[in-house]
PDB file of C-alpha atoms in Angstrom:
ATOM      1  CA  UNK A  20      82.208  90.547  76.541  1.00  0.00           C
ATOM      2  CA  UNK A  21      81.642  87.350  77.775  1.00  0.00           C
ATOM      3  CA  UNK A  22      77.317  86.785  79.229  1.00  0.00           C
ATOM      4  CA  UNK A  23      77.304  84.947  82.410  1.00  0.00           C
ATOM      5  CA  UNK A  24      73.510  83.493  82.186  1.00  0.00           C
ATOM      6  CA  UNK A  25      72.355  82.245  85.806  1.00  0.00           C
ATOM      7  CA  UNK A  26      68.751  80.105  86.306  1.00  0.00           C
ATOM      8  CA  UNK A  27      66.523  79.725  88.182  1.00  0.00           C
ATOM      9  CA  UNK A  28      66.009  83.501  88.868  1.00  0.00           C
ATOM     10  CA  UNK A  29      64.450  82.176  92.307  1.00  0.00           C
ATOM     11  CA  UNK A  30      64.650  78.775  93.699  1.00  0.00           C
ATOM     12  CA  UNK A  31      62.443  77.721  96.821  1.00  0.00           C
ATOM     13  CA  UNK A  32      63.756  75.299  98.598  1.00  0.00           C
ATOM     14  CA  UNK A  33      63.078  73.892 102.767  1.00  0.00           C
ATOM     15  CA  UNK A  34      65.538  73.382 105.296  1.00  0.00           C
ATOM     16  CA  UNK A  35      67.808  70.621 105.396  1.00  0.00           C
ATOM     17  CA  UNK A  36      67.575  69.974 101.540  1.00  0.00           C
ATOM     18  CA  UNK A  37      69.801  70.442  98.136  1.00  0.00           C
ATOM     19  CA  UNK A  38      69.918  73.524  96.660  1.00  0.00           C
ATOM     20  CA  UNK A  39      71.499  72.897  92.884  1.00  0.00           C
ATOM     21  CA  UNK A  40      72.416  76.464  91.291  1.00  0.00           C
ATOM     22  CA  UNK A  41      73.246  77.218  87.477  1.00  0.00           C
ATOM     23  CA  UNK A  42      75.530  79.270  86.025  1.00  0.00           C
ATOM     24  CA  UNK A  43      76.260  79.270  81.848  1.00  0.00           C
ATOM     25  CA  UNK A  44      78.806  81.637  79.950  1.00  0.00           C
ATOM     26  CA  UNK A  45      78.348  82.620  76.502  1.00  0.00           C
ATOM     27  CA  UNK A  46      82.089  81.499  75.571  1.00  0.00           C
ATOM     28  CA  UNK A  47      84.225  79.284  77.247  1.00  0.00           C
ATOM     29  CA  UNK A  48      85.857  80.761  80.936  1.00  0.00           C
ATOM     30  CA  UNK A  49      87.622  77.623  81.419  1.00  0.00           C
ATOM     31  CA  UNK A  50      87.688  76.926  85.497  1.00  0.00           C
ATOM     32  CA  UNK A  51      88.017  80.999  86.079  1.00  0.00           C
ATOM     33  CA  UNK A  52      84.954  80.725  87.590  1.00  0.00           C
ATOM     34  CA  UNK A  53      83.907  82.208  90.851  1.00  0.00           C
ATOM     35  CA  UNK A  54      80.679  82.391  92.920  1.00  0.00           C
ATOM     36  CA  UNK A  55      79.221  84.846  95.961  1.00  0.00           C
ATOM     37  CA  UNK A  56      76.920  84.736  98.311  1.00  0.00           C
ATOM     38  CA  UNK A  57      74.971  88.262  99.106  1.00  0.00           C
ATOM     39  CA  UNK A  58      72.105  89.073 102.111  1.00  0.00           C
ATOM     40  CA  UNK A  59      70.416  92.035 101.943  1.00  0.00           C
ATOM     41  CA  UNK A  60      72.109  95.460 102.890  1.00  0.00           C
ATOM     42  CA  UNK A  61      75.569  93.204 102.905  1.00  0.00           C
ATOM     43  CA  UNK A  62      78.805  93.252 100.714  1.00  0.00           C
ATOM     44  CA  UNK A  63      78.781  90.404  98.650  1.00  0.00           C
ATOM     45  CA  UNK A  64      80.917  87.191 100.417  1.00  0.00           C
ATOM     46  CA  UNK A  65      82.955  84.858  98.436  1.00  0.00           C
ATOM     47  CA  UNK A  66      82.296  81.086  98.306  1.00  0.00           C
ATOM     48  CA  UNK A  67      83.815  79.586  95.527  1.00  0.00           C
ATOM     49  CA  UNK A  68      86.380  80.632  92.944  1.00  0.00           C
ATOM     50  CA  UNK A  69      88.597  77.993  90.641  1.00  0.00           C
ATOM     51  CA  UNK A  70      85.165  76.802  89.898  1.00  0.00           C
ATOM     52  CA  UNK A  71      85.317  74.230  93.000  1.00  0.00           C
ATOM     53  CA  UNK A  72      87.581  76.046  95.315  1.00  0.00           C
ATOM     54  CA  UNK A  73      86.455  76.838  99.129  1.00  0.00           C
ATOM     55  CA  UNK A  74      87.214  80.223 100.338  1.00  0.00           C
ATOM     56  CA  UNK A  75      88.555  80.776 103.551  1.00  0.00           C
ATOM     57  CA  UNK A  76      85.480  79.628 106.587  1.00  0.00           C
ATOM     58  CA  UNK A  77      83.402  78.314 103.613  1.00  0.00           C
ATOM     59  CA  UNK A  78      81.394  75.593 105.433  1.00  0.00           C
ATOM     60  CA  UNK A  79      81.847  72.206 103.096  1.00  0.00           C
ATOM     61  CA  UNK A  80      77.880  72.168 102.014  1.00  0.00           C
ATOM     62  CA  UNK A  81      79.032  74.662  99.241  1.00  0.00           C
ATOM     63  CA  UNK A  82      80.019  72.696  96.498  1.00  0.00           C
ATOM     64  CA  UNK A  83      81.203  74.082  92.606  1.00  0.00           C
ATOM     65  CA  UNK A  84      81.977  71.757  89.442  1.00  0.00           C
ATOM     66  CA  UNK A  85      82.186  72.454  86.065  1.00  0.00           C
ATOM     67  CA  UNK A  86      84.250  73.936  83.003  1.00  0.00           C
ATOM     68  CA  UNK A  87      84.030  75.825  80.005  1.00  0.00           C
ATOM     69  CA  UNK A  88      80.639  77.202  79.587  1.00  0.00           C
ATOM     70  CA  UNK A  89      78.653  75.328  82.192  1.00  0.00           C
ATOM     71  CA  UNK A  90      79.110  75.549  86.083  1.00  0.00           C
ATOM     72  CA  UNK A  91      77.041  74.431  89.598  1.00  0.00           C
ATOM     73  CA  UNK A  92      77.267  75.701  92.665  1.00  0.00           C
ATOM     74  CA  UNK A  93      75.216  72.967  95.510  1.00  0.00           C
ATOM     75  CA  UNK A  94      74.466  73.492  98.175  1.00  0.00           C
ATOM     76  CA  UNK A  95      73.846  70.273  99.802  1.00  0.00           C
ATOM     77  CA  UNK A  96      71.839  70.400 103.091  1.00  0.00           C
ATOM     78  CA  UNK A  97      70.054  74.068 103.501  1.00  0.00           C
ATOM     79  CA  UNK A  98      70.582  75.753 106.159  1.00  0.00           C
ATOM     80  CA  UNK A  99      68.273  79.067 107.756  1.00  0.00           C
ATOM     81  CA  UNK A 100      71.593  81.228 107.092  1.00  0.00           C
ATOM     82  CA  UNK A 101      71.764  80.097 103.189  1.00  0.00           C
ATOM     83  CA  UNK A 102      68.885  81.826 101.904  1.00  0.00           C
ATOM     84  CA  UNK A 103      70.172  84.311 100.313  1.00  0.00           C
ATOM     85  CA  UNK A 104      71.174  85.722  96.172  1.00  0.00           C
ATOM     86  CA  UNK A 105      73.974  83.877  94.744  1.00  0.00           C
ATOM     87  CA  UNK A 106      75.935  85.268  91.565  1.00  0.00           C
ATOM     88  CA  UNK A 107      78.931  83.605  89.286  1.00  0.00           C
ATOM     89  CA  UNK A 108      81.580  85.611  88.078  1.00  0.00           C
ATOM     90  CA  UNK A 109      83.981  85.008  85.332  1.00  0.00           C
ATOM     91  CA  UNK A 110      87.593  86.078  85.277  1.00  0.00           C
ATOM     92  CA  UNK A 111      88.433  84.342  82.575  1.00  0.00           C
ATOM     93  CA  UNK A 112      88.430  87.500  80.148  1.00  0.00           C
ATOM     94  CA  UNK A 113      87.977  91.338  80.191  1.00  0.00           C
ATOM     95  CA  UNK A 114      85.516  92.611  81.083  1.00  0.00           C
ATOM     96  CA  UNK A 115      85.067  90.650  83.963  1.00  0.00           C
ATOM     97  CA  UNK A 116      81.362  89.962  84.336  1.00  0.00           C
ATOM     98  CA  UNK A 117      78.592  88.810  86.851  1.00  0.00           C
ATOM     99  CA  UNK A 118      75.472  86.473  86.457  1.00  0.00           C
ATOM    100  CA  UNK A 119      72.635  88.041  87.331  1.00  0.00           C
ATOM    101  CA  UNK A 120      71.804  85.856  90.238  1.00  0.00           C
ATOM    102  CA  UNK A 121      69.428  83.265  92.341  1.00  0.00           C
ATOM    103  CA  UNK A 122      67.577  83.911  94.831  1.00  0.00           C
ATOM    104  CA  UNK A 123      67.141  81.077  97.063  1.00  0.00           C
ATOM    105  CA  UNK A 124      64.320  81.527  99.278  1.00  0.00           C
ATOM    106  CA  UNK A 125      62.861  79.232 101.756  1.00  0.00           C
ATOM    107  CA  UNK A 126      59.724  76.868 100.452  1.00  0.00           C
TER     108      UNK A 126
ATOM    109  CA  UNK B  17      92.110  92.612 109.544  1.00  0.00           C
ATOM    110  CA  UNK B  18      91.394  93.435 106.403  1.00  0.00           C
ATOM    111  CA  UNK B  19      89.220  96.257 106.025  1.00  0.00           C
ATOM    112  CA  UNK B  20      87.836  98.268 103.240  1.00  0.00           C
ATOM    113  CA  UNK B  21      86.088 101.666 104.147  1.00  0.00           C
ATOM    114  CA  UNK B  22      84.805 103.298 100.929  1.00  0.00           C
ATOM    115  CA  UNK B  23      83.950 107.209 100.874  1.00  0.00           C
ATOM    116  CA  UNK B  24      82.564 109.813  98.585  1.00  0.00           C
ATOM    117  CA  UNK B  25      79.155 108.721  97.422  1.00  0.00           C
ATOM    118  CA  UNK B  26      76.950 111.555  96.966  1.00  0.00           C
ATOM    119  CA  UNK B  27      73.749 112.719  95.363  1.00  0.00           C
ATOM    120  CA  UNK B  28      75.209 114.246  92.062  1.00  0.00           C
ATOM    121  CA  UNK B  29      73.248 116.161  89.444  1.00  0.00           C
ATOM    122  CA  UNK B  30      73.575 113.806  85.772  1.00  0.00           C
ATOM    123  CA  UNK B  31      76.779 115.545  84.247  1.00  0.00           C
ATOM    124  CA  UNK B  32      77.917 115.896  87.312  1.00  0.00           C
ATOM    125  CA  UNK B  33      81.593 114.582  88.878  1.00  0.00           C
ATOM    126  CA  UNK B  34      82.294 112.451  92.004  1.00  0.00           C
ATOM    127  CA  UNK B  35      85.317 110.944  93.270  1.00  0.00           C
ATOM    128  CA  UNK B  36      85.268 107.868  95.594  1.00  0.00           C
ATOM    129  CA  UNK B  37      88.148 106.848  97.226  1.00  0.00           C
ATOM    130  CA  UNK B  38      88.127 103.420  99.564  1.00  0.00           C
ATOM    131  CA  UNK B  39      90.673 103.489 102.529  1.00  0.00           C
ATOM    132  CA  UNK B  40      92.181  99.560 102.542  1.00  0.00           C
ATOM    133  CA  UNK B  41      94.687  98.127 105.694  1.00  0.00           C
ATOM    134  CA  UNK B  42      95.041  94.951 106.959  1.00  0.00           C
ATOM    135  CA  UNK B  43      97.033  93.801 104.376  1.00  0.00           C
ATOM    136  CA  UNK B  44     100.053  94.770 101.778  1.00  0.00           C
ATOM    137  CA  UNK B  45      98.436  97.059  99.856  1.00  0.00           C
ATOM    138  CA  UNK B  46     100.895  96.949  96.757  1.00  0.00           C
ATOM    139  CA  UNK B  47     100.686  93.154  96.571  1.00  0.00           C
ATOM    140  CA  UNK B  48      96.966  93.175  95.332  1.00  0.00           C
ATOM    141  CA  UNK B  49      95.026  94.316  92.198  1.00  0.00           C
ATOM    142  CA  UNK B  50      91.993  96.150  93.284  1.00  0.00           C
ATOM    143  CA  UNK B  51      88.465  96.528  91.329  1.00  0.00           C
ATOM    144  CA  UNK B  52      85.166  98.736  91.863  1.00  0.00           C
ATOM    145  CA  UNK B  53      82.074  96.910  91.743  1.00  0.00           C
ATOM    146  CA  UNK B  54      78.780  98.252  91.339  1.00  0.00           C
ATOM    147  CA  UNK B  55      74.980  97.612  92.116  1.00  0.00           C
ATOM    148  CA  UNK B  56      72.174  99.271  91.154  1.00  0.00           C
ATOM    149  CA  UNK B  57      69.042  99.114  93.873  1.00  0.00           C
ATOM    150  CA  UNK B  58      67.649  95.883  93.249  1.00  0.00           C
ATOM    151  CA  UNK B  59      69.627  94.770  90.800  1.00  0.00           C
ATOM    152  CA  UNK B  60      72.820  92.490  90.408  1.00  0.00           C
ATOM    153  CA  UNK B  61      76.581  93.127  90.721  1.00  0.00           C
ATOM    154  CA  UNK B  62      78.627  94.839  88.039  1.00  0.00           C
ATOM    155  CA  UNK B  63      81.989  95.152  87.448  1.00  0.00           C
ATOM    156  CA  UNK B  64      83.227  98.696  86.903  1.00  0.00           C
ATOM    157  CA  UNK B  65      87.363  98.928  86.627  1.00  0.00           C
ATOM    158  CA  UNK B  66      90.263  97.452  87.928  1.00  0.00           C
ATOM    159  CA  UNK B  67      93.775  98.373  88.855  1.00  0.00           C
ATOM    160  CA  UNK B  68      96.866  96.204  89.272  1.00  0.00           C
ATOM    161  CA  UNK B  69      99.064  96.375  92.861  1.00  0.00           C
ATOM    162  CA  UNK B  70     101.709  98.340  90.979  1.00  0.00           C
ATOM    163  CA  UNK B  71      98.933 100.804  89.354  1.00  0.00           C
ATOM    164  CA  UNK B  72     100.797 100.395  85.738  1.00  0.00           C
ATOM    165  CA  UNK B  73      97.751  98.660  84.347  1.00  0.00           C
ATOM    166  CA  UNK B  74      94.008  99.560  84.368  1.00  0.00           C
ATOM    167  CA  UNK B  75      90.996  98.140  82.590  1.00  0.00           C
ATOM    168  CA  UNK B  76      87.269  99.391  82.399  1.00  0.00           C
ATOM    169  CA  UNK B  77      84.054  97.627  81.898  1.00  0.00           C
ATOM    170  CA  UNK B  78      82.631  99.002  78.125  1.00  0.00           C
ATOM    171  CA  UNK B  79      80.340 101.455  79.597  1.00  0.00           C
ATOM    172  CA  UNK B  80      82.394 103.382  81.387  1.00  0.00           C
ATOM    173  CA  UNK B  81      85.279 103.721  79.443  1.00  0.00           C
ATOM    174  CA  UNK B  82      86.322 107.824  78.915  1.00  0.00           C
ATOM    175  CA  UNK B  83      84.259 108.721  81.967  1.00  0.00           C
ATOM    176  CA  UNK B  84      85.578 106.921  84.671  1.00  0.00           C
ATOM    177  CA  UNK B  85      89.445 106.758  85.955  1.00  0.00           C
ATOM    178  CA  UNK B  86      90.568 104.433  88.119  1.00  0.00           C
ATOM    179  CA  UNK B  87      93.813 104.943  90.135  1.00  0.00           C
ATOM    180  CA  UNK B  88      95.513 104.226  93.520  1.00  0.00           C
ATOM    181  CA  UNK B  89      97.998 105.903  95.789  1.00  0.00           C
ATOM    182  CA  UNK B  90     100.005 103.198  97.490  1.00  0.00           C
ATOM    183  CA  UNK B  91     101.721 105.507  99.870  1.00  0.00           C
ATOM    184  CA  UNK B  92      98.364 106.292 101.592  1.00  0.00           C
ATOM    185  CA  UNK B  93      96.820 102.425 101.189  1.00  0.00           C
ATOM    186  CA  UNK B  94      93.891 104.373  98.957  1.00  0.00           C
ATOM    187  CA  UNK B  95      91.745 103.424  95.947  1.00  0.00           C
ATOM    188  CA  UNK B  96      89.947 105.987  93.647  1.00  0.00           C
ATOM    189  CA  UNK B  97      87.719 106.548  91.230  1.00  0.00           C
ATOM    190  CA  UNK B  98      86.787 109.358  89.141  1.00  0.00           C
ATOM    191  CA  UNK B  99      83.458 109.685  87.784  1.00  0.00           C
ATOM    192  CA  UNK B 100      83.126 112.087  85.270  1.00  0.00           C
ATOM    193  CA  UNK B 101      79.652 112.345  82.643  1.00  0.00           C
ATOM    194  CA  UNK B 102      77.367 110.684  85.258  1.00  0.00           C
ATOM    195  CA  UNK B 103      74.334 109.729  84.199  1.00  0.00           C
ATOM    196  CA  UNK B 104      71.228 108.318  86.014  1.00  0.00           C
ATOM    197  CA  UNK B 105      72.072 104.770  85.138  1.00  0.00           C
ATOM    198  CA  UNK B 106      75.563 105.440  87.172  1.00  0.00           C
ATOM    199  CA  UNK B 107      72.934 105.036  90.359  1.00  0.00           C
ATOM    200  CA  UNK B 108      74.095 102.291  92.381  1.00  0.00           C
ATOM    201  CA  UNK B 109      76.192 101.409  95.618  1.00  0.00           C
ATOM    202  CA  UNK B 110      80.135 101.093  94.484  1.00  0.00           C
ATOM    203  CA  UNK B 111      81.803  98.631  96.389  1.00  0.00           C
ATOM    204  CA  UNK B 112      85.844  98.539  96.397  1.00  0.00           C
ATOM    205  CA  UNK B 113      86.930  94.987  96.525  1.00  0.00           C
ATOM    206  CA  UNK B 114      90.466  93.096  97.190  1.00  0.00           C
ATOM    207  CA  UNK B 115      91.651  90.348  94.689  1.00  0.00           C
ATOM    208  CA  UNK B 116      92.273  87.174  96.144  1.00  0.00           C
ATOM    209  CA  UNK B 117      95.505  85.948  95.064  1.00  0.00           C
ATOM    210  CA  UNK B 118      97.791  87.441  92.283  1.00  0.00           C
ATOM    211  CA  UNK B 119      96.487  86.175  88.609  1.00  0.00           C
ATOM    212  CA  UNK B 120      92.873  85.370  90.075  1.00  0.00           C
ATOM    213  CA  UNK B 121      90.757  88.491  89.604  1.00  0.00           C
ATOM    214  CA  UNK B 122      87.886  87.088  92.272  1.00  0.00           C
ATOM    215  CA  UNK B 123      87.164  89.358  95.379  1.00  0.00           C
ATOM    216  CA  UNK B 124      88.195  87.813  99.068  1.00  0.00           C
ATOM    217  CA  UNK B 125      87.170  90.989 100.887  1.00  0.00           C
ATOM    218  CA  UNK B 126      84.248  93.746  99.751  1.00  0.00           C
ATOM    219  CA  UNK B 127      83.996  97.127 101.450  1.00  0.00           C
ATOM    220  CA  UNK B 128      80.767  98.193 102.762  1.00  0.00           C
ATOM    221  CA  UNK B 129      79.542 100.215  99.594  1.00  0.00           C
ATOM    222  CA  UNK B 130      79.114 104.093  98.980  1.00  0.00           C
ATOM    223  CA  UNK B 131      76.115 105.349  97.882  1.00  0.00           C
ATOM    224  CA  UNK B 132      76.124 107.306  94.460  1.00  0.00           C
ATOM    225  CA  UNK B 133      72.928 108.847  93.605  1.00  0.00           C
ATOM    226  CA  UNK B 134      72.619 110.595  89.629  1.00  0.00           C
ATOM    227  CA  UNK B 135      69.341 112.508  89.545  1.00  0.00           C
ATOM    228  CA  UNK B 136      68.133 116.407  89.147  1.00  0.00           C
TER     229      UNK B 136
END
């Protein structure tokens, strides 16, 4: 199965500034590359899937890129309603699998 | 509106059985693969199983091949799955979730998650 390796575990960040997220797969997932946003005691919401498409009502500060094995999710001005776990999924291949996730906490 | 309303969770003894089933409208049912996704307290999301719209094809995460079943009853809009051998790792809230688009096995809308607890 293909690893989905995601760092930091925790990134602090303030208000109002970038947020740059990591996600690595162990073999090559092409753009089949999605990522969710999850606050506690809530379903997990979609943000990004294509590897840099919006979802539906995703606000334009969520930004993906990459291909293959590496991808970023940005976030590019932080707001109070961000902080939250993030986690990349690849669809690439079965199983599908998860990152195990950042938590972006405020600094 | 989409809505998923999942059901079933329980506090099982390890061995034990359990069948969830998640309730889906809003939306052609038939149209869209569905998966169950799992998270253990405190830990991150993990895929379980999937189904395609038409039910004719199935796949299963390594772990829980030959104890779980996943299946679907498109008459009554319904997802299920059958939990058989559950162990105390099988702890976690299972969420049903909708595929996005045909061919794109990402999750636009999540259920609110059913409780499945494996102890003695």
């Amino acid at each position: 199965e293909i690893v989905m390796t995601q760092s930091p575990a925790t990134l602090s960040v303030s208000p109002g500034e970038r947020a740059t997220l990591s996600c690595r797969a162990s073999q090559s997932v092409s753009s089949n590359l999605a990522w969710y946003q999850q606050k506690p005691g809530q379903a997990p919401r979609l943000l990004i899937y294509a590897a840099s498409a919006r979802a539906t009502n995703v606000p334009a500060r969520f930004s993906g890129s990459g291909s293959g094995t590496e991808f970023t999710l940005t976030i590019s001005s932080l707001q109070s309603e961000d902080f939250a776990v993030y986690s990349c999924q690849q669809y690439s291949n079965w199983p599908l699998t998860f990152g195990g996730g950042t938590r972006v906490e405020i600094k | 509106e989409v809505q998923l309303l999942e059901s079933g969770g329980n506090l099982v003894q390890p061995g034990g059985s359990l069948r969830l089933s998640c309730a889906a409208s809003g939306f052609t049912f038939t149209t869209y693969a569905m998966s169950w996704v799992r998270q253990a307290p405190g830990k991150g999301l993990e895929w379980v199983s999937g189904i395609s719209g038409n039910g004719g094809s199935t796949y299963y995460a390594d772990s829980e091949k030959g104890r779980f079943t996943i299946s679907r009853d498109n008459s009554k809009n319904t997802l299920y799955l059958q939990m058989n051998s559950l162990r105390a790792e099988d702890t976690a809230v299972y969420y049903c979730a909708k595929q996005l688009i045909v061919g794109a096995t990402v999750f636009d809308y999540w259920g609110q998650g059913t409780l499945v607890t494996v102890s003695s």
